[in-house]
mmCIF file with all atom_site columns, C-alpha atoms and ligand atoms in Angstrom:
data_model
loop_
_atom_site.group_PDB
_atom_site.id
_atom_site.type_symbol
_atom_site.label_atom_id
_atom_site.label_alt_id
_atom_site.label_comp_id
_atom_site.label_asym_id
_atom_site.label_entity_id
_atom_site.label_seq_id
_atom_site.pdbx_PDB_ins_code
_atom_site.Cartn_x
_atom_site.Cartn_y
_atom_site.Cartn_z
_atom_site.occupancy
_atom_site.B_iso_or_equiv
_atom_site.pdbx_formal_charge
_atom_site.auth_seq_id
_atom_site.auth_comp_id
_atom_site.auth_asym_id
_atom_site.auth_atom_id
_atom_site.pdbx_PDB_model_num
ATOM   1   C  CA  . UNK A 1 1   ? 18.737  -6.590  -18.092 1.00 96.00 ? 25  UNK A CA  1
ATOM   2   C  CA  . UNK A 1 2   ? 21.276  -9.436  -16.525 1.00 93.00 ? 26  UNK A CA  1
ATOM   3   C  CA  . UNK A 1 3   ? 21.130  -8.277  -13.270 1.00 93.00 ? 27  UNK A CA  1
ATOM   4   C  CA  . UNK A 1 4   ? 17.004  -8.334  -13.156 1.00 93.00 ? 28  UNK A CA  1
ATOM   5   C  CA  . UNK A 1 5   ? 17.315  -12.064 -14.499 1.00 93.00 ? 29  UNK A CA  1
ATOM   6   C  CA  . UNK A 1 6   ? 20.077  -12.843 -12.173 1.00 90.00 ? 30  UNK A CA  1
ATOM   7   C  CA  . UNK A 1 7   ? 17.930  -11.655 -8.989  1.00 89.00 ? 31  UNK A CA  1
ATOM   8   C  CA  . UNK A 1 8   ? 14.669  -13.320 -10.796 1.00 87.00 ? 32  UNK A CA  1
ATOM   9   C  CA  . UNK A 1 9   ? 16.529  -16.633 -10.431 1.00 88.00 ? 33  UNK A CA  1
ATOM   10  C  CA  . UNK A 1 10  ? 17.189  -16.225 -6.993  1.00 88.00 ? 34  UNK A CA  1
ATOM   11  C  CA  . UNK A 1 11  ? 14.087  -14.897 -6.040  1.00 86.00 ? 35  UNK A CA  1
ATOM   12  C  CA  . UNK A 1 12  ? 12.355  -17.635 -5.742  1.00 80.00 ? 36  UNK A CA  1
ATOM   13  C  CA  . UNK A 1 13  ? 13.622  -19.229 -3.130  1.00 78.00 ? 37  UNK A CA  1
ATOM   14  C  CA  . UNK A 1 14  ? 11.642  -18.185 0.107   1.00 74.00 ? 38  UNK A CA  1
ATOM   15  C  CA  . UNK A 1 15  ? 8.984   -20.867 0.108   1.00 74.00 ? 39  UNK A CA  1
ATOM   16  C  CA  . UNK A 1 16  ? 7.329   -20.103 3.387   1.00 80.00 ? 40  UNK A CA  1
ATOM   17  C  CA  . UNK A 1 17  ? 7.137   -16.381 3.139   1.00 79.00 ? 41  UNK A CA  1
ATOM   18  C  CA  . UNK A 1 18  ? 4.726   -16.683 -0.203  1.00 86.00 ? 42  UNK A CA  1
ATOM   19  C  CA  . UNK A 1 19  ? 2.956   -20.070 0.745   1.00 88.00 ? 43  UNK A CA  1
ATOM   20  C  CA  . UNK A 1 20  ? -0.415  -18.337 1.894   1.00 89.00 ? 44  UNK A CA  1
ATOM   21  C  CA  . UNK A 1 21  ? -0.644  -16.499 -1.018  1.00 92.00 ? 45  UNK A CA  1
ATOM   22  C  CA  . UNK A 1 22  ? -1.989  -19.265 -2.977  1.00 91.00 ? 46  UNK A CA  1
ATOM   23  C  CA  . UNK A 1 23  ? -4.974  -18.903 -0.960  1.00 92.00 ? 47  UNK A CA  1
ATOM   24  C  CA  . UNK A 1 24  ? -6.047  -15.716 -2.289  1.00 94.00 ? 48  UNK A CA  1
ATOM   25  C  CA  . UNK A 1 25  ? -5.589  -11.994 -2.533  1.00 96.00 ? 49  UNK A CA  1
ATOM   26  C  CA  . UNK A 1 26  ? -7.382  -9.317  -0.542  1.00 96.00 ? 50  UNK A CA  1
ATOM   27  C  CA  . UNK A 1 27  ? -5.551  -5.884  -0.555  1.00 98.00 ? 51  UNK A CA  1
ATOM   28  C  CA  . UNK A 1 28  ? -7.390  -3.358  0.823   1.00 98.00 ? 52  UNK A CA  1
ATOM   29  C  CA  . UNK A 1 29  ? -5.659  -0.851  -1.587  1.00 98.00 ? 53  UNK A CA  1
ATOM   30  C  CA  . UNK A 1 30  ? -6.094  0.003   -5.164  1.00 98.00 ? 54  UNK A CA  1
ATOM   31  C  CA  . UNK A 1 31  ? -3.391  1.837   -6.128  1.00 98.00 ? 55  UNK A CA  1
ATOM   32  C  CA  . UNK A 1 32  ? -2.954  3.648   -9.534  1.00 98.00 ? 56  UNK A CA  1
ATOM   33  C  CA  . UNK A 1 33  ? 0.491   5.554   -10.420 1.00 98.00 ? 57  UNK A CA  1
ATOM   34  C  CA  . UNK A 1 34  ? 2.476   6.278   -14.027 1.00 98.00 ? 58  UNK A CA  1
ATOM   35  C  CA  . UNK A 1 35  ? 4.492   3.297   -16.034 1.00 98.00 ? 59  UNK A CA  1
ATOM   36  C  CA  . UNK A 1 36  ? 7.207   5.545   -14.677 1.00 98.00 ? 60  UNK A CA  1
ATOM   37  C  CA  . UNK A 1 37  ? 9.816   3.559   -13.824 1.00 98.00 ? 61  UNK A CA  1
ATOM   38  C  CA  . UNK A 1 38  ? 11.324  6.095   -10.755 1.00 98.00 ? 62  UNK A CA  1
ATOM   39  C  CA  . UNK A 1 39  ? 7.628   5.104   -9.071  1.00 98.00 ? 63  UNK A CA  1
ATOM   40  C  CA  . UNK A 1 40  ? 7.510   1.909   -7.094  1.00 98.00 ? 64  UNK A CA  1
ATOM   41  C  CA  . UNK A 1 41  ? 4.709   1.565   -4.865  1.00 98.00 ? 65  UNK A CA  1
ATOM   42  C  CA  . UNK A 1 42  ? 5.499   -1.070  -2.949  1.00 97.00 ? 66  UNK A CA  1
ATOM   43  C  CA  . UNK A 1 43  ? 9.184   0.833   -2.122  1.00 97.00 ? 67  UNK A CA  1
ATOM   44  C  CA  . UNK A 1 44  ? 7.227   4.153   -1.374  1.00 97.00 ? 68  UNK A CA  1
ATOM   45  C  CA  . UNK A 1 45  ? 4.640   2.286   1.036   1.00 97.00 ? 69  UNK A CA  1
ATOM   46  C  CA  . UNK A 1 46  ? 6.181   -0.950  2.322   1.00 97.00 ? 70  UNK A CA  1
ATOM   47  C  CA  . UNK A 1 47  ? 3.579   -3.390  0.948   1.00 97.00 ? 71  UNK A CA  1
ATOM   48  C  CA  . UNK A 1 48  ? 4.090   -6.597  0.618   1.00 94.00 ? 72  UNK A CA  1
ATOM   49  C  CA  . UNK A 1 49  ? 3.045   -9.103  -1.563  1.00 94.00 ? 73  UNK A CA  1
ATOM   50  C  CA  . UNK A 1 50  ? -0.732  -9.546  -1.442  1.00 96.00 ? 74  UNK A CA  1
ATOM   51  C  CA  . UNK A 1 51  ? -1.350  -5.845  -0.387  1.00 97.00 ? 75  UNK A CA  1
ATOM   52  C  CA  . UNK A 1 52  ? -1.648  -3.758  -2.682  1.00 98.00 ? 76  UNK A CA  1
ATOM   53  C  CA  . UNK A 1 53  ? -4.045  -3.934  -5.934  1.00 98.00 ? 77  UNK A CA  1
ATOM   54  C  CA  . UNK A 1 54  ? -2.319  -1.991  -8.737  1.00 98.00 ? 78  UNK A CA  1
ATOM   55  C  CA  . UNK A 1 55  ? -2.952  -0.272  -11.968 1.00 98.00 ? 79  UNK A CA  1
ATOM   56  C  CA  . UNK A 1 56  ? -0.049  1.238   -13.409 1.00 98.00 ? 80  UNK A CA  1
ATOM   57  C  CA  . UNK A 1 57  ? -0.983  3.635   -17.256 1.00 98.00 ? 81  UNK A CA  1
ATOM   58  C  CA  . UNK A 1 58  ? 1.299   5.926   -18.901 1.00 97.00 ? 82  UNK A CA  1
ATOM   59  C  CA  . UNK A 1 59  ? 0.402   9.249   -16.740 1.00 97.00 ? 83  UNK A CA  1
ATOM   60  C  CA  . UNK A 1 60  ? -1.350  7.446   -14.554 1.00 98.00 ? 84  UNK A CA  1
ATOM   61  C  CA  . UNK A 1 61  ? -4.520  8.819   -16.618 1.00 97.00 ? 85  UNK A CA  1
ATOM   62  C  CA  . UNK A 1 62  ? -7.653  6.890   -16.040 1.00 97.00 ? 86  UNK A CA  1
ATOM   63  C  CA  . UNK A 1 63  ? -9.438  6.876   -18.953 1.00 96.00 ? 87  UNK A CA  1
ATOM   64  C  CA  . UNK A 1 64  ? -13.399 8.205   -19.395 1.00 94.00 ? 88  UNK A CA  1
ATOM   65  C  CA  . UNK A 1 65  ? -15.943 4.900   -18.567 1.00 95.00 ? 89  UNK A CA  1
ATOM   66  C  CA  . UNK A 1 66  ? -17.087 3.996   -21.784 1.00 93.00 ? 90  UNK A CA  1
ATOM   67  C  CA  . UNK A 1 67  ? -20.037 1.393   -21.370 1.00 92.00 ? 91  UNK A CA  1
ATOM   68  C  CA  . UNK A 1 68  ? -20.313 -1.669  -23.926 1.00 92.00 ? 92  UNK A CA  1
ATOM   69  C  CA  . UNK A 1 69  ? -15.981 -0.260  -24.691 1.00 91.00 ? 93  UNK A CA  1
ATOM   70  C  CA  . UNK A 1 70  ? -14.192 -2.352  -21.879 1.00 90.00 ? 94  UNK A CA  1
ATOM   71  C  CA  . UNK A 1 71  ? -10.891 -0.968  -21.445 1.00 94.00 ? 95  UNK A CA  1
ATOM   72  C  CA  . UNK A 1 72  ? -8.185  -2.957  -19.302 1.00 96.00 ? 96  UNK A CA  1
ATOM   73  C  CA  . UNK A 1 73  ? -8.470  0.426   -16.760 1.00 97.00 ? 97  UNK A CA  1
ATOM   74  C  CA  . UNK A 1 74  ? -12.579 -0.291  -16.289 1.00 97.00 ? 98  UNK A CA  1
ATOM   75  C  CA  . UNK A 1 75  ? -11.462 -3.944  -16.048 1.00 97.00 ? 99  UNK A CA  1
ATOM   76  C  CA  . UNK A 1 76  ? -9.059  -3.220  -13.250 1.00 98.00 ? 100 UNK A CA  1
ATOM   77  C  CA  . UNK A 1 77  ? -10.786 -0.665  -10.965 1.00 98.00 ? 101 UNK A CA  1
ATOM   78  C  CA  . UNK A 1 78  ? -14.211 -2.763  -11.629 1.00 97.00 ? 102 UNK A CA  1
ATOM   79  C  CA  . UNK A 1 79  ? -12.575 -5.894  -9.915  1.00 98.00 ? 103 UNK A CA  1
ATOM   80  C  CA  . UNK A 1 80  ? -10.737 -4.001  -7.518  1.00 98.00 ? 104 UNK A CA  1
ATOM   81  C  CA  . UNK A 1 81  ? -14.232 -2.466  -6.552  1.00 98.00 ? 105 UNK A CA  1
ATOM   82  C  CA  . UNK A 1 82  ? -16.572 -5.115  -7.254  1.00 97.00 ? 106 UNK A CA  1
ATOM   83  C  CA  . UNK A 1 83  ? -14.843 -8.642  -6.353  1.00 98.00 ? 107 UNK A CA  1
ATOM   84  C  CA  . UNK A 1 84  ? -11.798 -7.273  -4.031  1.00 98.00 ? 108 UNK A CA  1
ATOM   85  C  CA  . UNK A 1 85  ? -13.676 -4.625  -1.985  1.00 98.00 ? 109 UNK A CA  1
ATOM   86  C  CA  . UNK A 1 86  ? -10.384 -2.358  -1.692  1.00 98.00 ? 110 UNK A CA  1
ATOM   87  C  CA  . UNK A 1 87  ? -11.749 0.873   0.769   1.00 98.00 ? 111 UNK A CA  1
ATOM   88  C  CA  . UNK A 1 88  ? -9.489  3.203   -0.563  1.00 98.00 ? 112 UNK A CA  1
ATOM   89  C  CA  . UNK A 1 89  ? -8.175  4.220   -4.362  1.00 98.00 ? 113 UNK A CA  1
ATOM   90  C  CA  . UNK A 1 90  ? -4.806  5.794   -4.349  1.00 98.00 ? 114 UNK A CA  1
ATOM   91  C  CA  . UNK A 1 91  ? -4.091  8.035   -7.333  1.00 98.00 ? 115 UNK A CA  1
ATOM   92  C  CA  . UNK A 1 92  ? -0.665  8.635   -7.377  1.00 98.00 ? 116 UNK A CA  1
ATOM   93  C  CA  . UNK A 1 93  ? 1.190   11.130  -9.499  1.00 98.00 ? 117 UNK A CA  1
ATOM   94  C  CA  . UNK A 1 94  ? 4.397   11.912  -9.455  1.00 98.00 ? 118 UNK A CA  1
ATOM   95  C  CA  . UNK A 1 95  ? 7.247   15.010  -10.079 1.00 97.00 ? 119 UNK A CA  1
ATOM   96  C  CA  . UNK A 1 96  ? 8.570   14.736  -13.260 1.00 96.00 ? 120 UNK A CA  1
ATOM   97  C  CA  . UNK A 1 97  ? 6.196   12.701  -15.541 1.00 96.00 ? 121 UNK A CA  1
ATOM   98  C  CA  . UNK A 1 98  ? 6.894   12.566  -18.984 1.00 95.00 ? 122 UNK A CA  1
ATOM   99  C  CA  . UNK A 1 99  ? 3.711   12.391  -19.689 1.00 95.00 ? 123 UNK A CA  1
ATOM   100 C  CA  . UNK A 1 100 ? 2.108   15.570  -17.796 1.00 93.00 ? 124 UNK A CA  1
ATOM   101 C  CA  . UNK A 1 101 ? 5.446   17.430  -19.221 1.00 92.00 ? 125 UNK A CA  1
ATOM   102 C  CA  . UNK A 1 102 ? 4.936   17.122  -22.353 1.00 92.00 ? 126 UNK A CA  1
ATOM   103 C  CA  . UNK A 1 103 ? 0.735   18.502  -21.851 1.00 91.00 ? 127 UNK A CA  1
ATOM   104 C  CA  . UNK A 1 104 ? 2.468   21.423  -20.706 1.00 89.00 ? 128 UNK A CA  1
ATOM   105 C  CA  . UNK A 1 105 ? 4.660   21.708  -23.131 1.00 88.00 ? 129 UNK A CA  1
ATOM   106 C  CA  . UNK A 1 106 ? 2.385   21.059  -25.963 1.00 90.00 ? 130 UNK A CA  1
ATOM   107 C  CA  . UNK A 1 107 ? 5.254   18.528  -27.437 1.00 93.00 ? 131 UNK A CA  1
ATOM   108 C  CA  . UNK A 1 108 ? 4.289   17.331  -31.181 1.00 95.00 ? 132 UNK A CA  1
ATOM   109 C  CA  . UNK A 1 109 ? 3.761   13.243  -30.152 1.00 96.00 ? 133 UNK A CA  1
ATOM   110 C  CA  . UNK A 1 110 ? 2.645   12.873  -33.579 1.00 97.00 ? 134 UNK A CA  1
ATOM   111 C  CA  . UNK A 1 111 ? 5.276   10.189  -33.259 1.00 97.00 ? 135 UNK A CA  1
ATOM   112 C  CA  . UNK A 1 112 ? 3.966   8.584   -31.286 1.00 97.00 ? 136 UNK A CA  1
ATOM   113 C  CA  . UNK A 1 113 ? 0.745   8.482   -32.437 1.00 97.00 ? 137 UNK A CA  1
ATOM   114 C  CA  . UNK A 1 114 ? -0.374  5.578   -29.255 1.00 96.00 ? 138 UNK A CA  1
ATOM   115 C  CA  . UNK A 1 115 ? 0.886   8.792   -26.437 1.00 96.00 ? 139 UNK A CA  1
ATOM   116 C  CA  . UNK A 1 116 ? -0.905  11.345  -28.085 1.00 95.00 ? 140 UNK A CA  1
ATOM   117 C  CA  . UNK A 1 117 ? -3.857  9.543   -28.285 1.00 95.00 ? 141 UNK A CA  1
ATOM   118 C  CA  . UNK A 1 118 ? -3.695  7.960   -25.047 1.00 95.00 ? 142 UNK A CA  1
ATOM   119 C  CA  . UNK A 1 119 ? -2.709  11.718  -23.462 1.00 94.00 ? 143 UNK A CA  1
ATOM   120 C  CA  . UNK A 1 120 ? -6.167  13.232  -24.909 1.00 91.00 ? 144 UNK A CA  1
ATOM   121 C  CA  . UNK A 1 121 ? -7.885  11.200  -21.731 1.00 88.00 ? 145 UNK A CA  1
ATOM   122 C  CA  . UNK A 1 122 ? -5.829  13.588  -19.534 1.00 86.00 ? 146 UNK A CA  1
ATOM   123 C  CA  . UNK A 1 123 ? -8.253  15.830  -18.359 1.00 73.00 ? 147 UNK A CA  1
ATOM   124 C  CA  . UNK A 1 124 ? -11.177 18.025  -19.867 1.00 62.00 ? 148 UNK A CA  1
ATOM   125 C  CA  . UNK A 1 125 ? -9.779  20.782  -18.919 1.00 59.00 ? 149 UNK A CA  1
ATOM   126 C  CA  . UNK A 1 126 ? -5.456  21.460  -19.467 1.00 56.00 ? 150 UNK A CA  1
ATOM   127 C  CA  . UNK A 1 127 ? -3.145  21.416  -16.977 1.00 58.00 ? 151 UNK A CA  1
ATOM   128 C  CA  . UNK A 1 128 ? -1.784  25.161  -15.656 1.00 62.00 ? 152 UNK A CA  1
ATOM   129 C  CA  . UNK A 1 129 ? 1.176   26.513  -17.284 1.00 60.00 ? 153 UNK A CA  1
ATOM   130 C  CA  . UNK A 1 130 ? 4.295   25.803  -15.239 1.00 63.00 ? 154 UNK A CA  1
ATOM   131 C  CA  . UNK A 1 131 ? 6.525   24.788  -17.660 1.00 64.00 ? 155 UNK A CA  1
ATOM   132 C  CA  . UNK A 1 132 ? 9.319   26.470  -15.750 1.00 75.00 ? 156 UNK A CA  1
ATOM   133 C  CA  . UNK A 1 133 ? 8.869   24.307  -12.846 1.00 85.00 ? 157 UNK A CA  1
ATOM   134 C  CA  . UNK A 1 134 ? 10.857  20.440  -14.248 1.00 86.00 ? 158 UNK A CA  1
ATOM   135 C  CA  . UNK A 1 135 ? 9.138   19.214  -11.244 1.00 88.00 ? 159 UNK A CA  1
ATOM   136 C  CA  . UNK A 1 136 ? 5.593   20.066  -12.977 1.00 90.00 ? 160 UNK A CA  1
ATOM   137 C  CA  . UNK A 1 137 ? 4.740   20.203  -9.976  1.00 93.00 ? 161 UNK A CA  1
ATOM   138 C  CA  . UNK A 1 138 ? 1.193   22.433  -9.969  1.00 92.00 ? 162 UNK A CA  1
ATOM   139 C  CA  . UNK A 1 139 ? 0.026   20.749  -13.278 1.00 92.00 ? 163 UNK A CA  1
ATOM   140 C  CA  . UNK A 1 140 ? 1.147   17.107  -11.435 1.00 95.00 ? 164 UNK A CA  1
ATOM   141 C  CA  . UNK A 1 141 ? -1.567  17.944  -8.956  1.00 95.00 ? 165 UNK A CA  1
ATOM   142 C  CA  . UNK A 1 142 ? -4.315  19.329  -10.688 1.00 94.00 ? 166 UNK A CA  1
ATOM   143 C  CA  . UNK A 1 143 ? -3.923  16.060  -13.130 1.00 95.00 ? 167 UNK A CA  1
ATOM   144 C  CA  . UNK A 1 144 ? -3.812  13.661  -10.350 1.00 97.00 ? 168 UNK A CA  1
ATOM   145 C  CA  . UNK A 1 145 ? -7.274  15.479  -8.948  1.00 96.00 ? 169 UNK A CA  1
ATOM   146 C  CA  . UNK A 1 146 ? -8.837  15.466  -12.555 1.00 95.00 ? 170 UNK A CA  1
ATOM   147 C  CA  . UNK A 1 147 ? -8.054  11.486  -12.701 1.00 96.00 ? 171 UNK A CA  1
ATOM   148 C  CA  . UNK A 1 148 ? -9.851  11.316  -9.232  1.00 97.00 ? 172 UNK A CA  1
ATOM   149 C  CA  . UNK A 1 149 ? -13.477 13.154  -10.380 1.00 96.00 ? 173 UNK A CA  1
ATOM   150 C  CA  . UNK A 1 150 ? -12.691 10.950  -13.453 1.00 95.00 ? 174 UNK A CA  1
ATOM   151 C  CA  . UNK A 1 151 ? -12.842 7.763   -11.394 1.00 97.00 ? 175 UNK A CA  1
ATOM   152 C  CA  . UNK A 1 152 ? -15.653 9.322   -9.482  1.00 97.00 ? 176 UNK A CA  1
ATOM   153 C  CA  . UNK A 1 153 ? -17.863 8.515   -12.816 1.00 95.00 ? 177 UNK A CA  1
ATOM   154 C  CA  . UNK A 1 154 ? -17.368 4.592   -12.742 1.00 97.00 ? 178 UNK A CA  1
ATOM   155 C  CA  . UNK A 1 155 ? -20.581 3.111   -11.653 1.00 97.00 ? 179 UNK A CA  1
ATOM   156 C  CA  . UNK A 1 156 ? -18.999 0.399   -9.229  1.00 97.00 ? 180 UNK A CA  1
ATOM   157 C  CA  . UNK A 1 157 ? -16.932 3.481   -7.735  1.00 98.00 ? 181 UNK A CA  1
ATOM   158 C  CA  . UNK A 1 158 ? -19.678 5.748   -7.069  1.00 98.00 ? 182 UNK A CA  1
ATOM   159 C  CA  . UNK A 1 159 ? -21.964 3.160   -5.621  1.00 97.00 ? 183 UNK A CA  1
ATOM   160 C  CA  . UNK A 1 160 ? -19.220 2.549   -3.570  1.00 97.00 ? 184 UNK A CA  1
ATOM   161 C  CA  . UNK A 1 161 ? -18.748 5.832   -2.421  1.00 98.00 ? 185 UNK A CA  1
ATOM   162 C  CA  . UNK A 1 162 ? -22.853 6.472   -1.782  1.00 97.00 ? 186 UNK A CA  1
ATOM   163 C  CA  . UNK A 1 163 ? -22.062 3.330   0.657   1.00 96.00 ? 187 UNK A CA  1
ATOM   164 C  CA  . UNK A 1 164 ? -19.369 5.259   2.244   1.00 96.00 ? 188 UNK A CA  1
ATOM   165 C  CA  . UNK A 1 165 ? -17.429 1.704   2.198   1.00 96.00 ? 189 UNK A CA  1
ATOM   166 C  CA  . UNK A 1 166 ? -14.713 3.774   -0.221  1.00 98.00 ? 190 UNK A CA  1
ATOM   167 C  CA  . UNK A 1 167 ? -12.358 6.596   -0.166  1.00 98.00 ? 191 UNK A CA  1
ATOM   168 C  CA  . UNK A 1 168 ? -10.468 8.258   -2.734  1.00 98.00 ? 192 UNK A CA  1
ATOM   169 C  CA  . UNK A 1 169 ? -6.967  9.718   -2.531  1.00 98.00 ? 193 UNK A CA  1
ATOM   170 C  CA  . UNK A 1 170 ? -4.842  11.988  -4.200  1.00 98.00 ? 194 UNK A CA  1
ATOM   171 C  CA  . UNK A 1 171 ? -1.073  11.493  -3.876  1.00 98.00 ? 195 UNK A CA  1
ATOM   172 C  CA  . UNK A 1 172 ? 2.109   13.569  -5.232  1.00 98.00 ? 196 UNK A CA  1
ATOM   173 C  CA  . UNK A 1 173 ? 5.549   11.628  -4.956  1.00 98.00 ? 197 UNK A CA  1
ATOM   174 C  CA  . UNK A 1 174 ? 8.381   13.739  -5.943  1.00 98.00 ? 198 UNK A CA  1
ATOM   175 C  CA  . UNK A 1 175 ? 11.103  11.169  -7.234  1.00 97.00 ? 199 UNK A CA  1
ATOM   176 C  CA  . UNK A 1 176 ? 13.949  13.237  -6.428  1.00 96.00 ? 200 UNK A CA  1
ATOM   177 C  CA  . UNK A 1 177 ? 13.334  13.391  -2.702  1.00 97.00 ? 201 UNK A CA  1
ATOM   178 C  CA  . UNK A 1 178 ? 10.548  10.430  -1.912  1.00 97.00 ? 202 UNK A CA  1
ATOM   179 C  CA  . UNK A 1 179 ? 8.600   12.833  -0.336  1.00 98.00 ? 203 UNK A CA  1
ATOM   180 C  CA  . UNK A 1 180 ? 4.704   12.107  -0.506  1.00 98.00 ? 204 UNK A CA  1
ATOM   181 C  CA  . UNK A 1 181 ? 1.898   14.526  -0.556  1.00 98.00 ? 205 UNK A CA  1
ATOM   182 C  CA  . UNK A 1 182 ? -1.632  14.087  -0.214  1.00 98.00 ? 206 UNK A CA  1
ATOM   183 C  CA  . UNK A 1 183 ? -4.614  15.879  -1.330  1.00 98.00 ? 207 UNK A CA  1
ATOM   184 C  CA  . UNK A 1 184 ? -6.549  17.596  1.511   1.00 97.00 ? 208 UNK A CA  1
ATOM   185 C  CA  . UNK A 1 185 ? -9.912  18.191  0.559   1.00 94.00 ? 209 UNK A CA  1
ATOM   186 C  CA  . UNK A 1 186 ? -10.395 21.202  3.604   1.00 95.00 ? 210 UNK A CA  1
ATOM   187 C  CA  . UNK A 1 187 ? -7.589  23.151  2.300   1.00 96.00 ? 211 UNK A CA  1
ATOM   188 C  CA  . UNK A 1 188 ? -7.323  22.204  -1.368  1.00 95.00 ? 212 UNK A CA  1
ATOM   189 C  CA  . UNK A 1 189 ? -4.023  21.515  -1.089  1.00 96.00 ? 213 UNK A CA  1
ATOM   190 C  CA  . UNK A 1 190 ? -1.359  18.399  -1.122  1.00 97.00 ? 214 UNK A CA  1
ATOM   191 C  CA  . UNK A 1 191 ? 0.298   18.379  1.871   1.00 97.00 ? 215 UNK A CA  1
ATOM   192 C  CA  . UNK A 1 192 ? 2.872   16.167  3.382   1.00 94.00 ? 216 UNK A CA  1
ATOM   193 C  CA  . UNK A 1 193 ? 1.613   12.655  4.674   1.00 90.00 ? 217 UNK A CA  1
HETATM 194 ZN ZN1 . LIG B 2 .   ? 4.746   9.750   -15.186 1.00 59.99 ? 540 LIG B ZN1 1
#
């Protein structure tokens, strides 16, 4: 922890570069990736401050739109949508996730009661079998898609997206090699950026 603190108390100290952004925020970007601490967006895309919009859950699961249940997820693609007017959502998944592992696996979370719970949002549908794969590859992708027909069933999203003012995006970053893939909706398939 001393050596976060330590740059913390020197970080401060560049005045003119942050200035402007007491005038406001517009990012054009949403972008929603895994607690995982291997993924930082701003590293993988070179935003700075002010650019991108983020929403970071364990598995980067979005969870089902529950009207009259506000959930800090609605909350935070609603005002991305509604007040910021980002034009594109970037679901990001990544190689590796704890959290898509262990749907593979079929761990017992009963542990931790708050993951097992939270991991039931995953999907309707479980991920494919490739528990020899540590990379989880397959199941990575086909959990990053179901998040992305998830978010297709928030109201502010898919008025949006009848406007054509929004796109959505499907992202694999493999942490071992910082490779990105995206989703390519004429071949099915995540492909390199
Ligand atoms: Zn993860």
């Amino acid at each position: 922890m001393q050596p976060l603190i330590d740059n913390a108390r020197t970080f401060g100290q560049r005045p003119e570069e942050f200035a402007r952004l007491a005038e406001g925020q517009s990012p054009d970007v949403l972008f929603i990736t895994c607690s995982d601490s291997r993924v930082v967006p701003a590293l993988i895309t070179g935003a700075r401050p002010g650019e991108l919009f983020e929403l970071r859950t364990a598995g980067n699961i979005v969870p089902p739109y529950t009207p009259g249940r506000p959930t800090s997820e609605a909350a935070t693609v609603e005002y991305a949508v509604g007040v910021l007017g980002v034009t594109d959502i970037v679901v990001c998944g990544h190689s590796h996730c704890g959290a898509v592992g262990a749907l593979v696996r079929g761990d017992d979370l009963d542990a931790v009661p708050a993951v097992r719970d939270w991991l039931a949002h995953a999907a309707d549908e479980p991920a494919p079998a490739d528990a020899a794969d540590p990379a989880c590859a397959e199941a990575v992708q086909h959990h990053v898609l179901a998040q992305l027909l998830r978010l297709r069933s928030y109201p502010c999203v898919e008025r949006r997206l009848a406007s054509g003012r929004l796109r959505l995006r499907g992202w694999y970053y493999e942490v071992h090699t910082g490779a990105v893939r995206e989703h390519r909706a004429d071949t099915d398939s995540f492909e390199t950026l």
